[in-house]
Amino acid sequence: MTTKSGRTAWPVMATIVAALAGAVVIGVGPRLEQRDARAKTLAEATGPRRVRVAAVRAGDEKHELTLPASSTPIRQATLYSKSTGFVRRYLVDLGDQVKAGQVLAEIEAPETDEEIRLAKARLAEARANVGLHQATSDRTRSLAGAGAASRQEADDAQALANSAGALVATRKADLQRLKALREYQQIVAPFDGVITRRLVNPGALVGPAGAGGVPMFEIADVSTLRVVVDVPDSHAGDVKVGGTAELYSPRDPGRVVAGVVTRASGVLDTSTRTLRVELDVPGDEGLLPGAFVYVRLHVPRARPVPMIPASALVVRKEGTLVARIADGVVTLVPVKLGRDFGKEIEVLEGVAAGDEVVLQPPDTLESGQAVEVVPSIG
């Protein structure tokens, strides 16, 4: 027979048991989860590391090389006066278009005109003496034939006649020289072009450059521009005469001018290790002579350069490396980098097209470590 106090104790005991069971469940559950996490971490540490990879791709057979350059007129010259004198007048001014042979200025040299008059008089005298000496020679020869003069006298007369003829030639040459000097009193354009500087005014004393004379004009042929660019040693062997290029000014980068490589020095400058290259472009394309420009060369590659994603680089104390994968095993290899294109980088040495490299390699990755490749997202 159950007493009243026994019936009251059972519910209390059931409540206590339920509370103890709940406490056990609450305490054991987290411990089981921690155990599973530790087991998973241990399995990942002892098993192959999971990595994403990308294939090294071959670079383009041609690439663009953008370099600074400068433009100059195809021809330019500084003009001096060959004849010493004073500037009488100038017929052109700064910015004028001129043609070859056009008179630019006139030089006044009165002494030259006087020398020409004197040379003409001397030439006339020499010509008159020629007739006299020749007549004397002929007469002496006749007398020598008749026995009235000696043979020596006939030879002397003929020598004088010959000297008189030579003197005529000398006087004539001297006159021509003076006339040529007088022609130099007119400064003429050596080629079609534009006057870029006028350096004298009327009344100024001018003369030859070698005698300390001052320059009179500067003239430039701007119908064609010569663009000079220095190509670095690393690309010098790829630039060939006849190669295409594009030019633009930094003040108007949207206006592009087509050009062709026309000349290359063929020798590197030992001070800069660059190759001097020249391009000819039309002068009416908006590029100013003497301007700073950029040249975009289309350079063929003898051997395409491998390209890797920028995220594949590993920078450590050993240098710049990439993690190359072969047969599921990592090898850290040093690389020599080329140009940086942002998302991709040229690799000059270290890997070849078709190799697989690890993307975003962790710092703990080492050579000889086994990995498991997982598909890349996207």
Short mmCIF file of N, CA and C in Angstrom, two decimals, residues 247-257 286-288 291-295:
data_model
loop_
_atom_site.label_atom_id
_atom_site.label_comp_id
_atom_site.label_asym_id
_atom_site.label_seq_id
_atom_site.Cartn_x
_atom_site.Cartn_y
_atom_site.Cartn_z
N LEU A 247 52.10 57.14 -83.29
CA LEU A 247 52.63 58.26 -82.52
C LEU A 247 51.47 59.13 -82.05
N TYR A 248 51.65 59.68 -80.86
CA TYR A 248 50.65 60.63 -80.36
C TYR A 248 51.32 61.57 -79.38
N SER A 249 50.74 62.74 -79.27
CA SER A 249 51.24 63.76 -78.36
C SER A 249 50.49 63.66 -77.04
N PRO A 250 51.17 63.84 -75.90
CA PRO A 250 50.46 63.79 -74.62
C PRO A 250 49.41 64.88 -74.48
N ARG A 251 49.53 65.96 -75.25
CA ARG A 251 48.50 67.02 -75.18
C ARG A 251 47.24 66.64 -75.94
N ASP A 252 47.34 65.63 -76.84
CA ASP A 252 46.17 65.17 -77.59
C ASP A 252 46.32 63.67 -77.87
N PRO A 253 46.21 62.83 -76.82
CA PRO A 253 46.46 61.39 -77.00
C PRO A 253 45.45 60.70 -77.91
N GLY A 254 44.31 61.32 -78.13
CA GLY A 254 43.32 60.69 -78.99
C GLY A 254 43.64 60.80 -80.47
N ARG A 255 44.57 61.68 -80.83
CA ARG A 255 44.94 61.86 -82.23
C ARG A 255 46.21 61.06 -82.50
N VAL A 256 46.06 59.96 -83.18
CA VAL A 256 47.16 59.02 -83.42
C VAL A 256 47.64 59.15 -84.86
N VAL A 257 48.94 59.19 -85.06
CA VAL A 257 49.55 59.31 -86.38
C VAL A 257 50.31 58.02 -86.68
N GLY A 286 49.54 67.16 -87.47
CA GLY A 286 49.26 67.75 -86.18
C GLY A 286 50.38 67.68 -85.18
N LEU A 287 51.48 66.98 -85.49
CA LEU A 287 52.63 66.93 -84.60
C LEU A 287 53.55 68.11 -84.90
N LEU A 288 53.94 68.84 -83.87
CA LEU A 288 54.81 69.99 -84.06
C LEU A 288 56.27 69.56 -84.02
N ALA A 291 58.50 68.66 -80.70
CA ALA A 291 57.59 68.30 -79.62
C ALA A 291 57.99 66.97 -78.99
N PHE A 292 57.63 66.81 -77.73
CA PHE A 292 57.75 65.53 -77.03
C PHE A 292 56.54 64.67 -77.40
N VAL A 293 56.78 63.45 -77.83
CA VAL A 293 55.71 62.56 -78.25
C VAL A 293 55.95 61.17 -77.67
N TYR A 294 54.94 60.32 -77.81
CA TYR A 294 55.07 58.90 -77.47
C TYR A 294 54.97 58.08 -78.74
N VAL A 295 55.81 57.06 -78.82
CA VAL A 295 55.82 56.15 -79.96
C VAL A 295 55.38 54.77 -79.46
#
